[in-house]
């Protein structure tokens, strides 16, 4: 028995037309095709999606949690950056 | 044999194939080689049990004697099940399970494709729905046959052993008797001899890609369609029927 583990993949599912793919979780698979198949079995068994993306987790570059103060806090005080002065017409969803 | 009896038997056999393979696959639940595959195998098991449900519902309505489908699934005796011997074979290991599934999926896809044109609309409807599921099962099992066959030395050895052992149950996929003759004549069922060549070439193509060989040993086992089973079947039934026999008429 080999004890080598398959690489980890991040899974993104689009739940319906017009929406973007959303990160739903991760899984292990030997290659991209198996990752797609596994994602289908693990994450869409209750009709959650119509399209799947996978990407090997090691390809993801993440921001450094130690830098979160300089990264994210400065924007907290800049409420004028939120477009709250516009009225969104009725019938526009996903805003 | 009346047409009604033949059609009933034909549908029950289709349902028996799904039920017994579904039961076998469900034995993997919680024991899959990896979490993802555990879910994949049990998804397939559930698809098969769902097909059984639809087929048995059709069977009891054809028979029209007021039976319910639990009686068909859980209260028949061993000789009254007429599934293919292939589907009752033990899981053994993941390689065996995949090879058994692959042989069955190739066959089953051809059956459902043809049954989409059944003169019975209800059966055609079940075939159409089941065909989509079966196409995925076939994709899954084919990819695994290739991965395992063309994988490591150990995976190749194991999956070749499974091919050698299970090959003797493949002729039975094309078994025919008066049940088949009856339903073929009326366009209700399929003439499986029409797609034997397609089955052979599809299987050969995938096994070749997987660097596996088809055994030259030509001896073939049969009997499932007459209710004569291999030794593993009794154990499967006793586990599968336990609840309904211990608590008659229970529902959930």
Tab-separated table of N, CA and C in Angstrom, chain B residues 13 45 54 60 79 97 102 105 110 119 121 129 150 154 163 177 181 183 185 199 201-202 205 207 220 227:
chain	number	residue	atom	x	y	z
B	13	UNK	N	-36.462	-8.579	-13.978
B	13	UNK	CA	-35.039	-8.897	-14.174
B	13	UNK	C	-34.192	-7.626	-14.251
B	45	UNK	N	-24.696	3.561	-6.048
B	45	UNK	CA	-25.600	2.601	-5.408
B	45	UNK	C	-27.009	3.189	-5.309
B	54	UNK	N	-38.243	2.437	-9.605
B	54	UNK	CA	-39.083	2.732	-10.776
B	54	UNK	C	-39.475	1.466	-11.528
B	60	UNK	N	-45.108	-4.154	-10.712
B	60	UNK	CA	-46.312	-4.475	-9.939
B	60	UNK	C	-47.573	-3.921	-10.618
B	79	UNK	N	-34.314	-18.301	-5.312
B	79	UNK	CA	-34.535	-18.742	-6.691
B	79	UNK	C	-35.476	-17.829	-7.472
B	97	UNK	N	-14.403	-4.327	-7.792
B	97	UNK	CA	-15.650	-3.554	-7.797
B	97	UNK	C	-15.756	-2.717	-9.066
B	102	UNK	N	-17.731	-1.750	-14.527
B	102	UNK	CA	-17.430	-1.387	-15.914
B	102	UNK	C	-18.125	-2.347	-16.889
B	105	UNK	N	-21.806	-1.519	-16.701
B	105	UNK	CA	-22.173	-0.195	-17.217
B	105	UNK	C	-22.193	-0.151	-18.748
B	110	UNK	N	-26.098	0.331	-23.197
B	110	UNK	CA	-26.665	-0.138	-24.467
B	110	UNK	C	-28.125	-0.559	-24.289
B	119	UNK	N	-41.879	0.177	-26.969
B	119	UNK	CA	-43.264	0.509	-27.314
B	119	UNK	C	-44.093	0.812	-26.064
B	121	UNK	N	-44.488	3.238	-23.140
B	121	UNK	CA	-44.006	4.590	-22.823
B	121	UNK	C	-43.429	4.707	-21.415
B	129	UNK	N	-34.442	8.337	-18.202
B	129	UNK	CA	-33.911	8.888	-16.955
B	129	UNK	C	-32.679	8.101	-16.508
B	150	UNK	N	-3.394	0.998	-15.950
B	150	UNK	CA	-2.182	1.676	-16.405
B	150	UNK	C	-1.532	2.441	-15.250
B	154	UNK	N	1.147	-2.851	-8.688
B	154	UNK	CA	0.159	-3.528	-7.841
B	154	UNK	C	-1.267	-3.315	-8.359
B	163	UNK	N	-10.323	-8.815	-13.888
B	163	UNK	CA	-10.796	-9.066	-15.260
B	163	UNK	C	-10.809	-10.573	-15.521
B	177	UNK	N	-34.099	-15.939	-23.338
B	177	UNK	CA	-35.016	-17.072	-23.290
B	177	UNK	C	-36.381	-16.600	-23.776
B	181	UNK	N	-37.745	-13.324	-26.009
B	181	UNK	CA	-38.373	-13.493	-27.327
B	181	UNK	C	-39.725	-12.764	-27.374
B	183	UNK	N	-40.920	-10.251	-25.483
B	183	UNK	CA	-40.907	-8.789	-25.412
B	183	UNK	C	-40.235	-8.161	-26.631
B	185	UNK	N	-40.458	-9.377	-29.721
B	185	UNK	CA	-41.456	-9.423	-30.800
B	185	UNK	C	-42.406	-8.236	-30.760
B	199	UNK	N	-20.624	-4.091	-27.456
B	199	UNK	CA	-20.115	-4.319	-26.106
B	199	UNK	C	-18.670	-4.815	-26.173
B	201	UNK	N	-16.401	-4.548	-28.499
B	201	UNK	CA	-15.387	-3.618	-28.986
B	201	UNK	C	-15.171	-2.473	-27.989
B	202	UNK	N	-16.252	-2.052	-27.326
B	202	UNK	CA	-16.086	-1.000	-26.311
B	202	UNK	C	-15.187	-1.482	-25.167
B	205	UNK	N	-11.585	-1.887	-26.260
B	205	UNK	CA	-10.949	-0.594	-26.434
B	205	UNK	C	-10.437	-0.042	-25.098
B	207	UNK	N	-10.027	-1.721	-22.182
B	207	UNK	CA	-9.038	-2.598	-21.550
B	207	UNK	C	-7.672	-2.435	-22.210
B	220	UNK	N	-17.734	-20.188	-19.667
B	220	UNK	CA	-18.637	-19.138	-19.198
B	220	UNK	C	-19.692	-19.679	-18.246
B	227	UNK	N	-32.612	-18.077	-11.963
B	227	UNK	CA	-32.690	-18.125	-10.501
B	227	UNK	C	-31.664	-19.031	-9.857
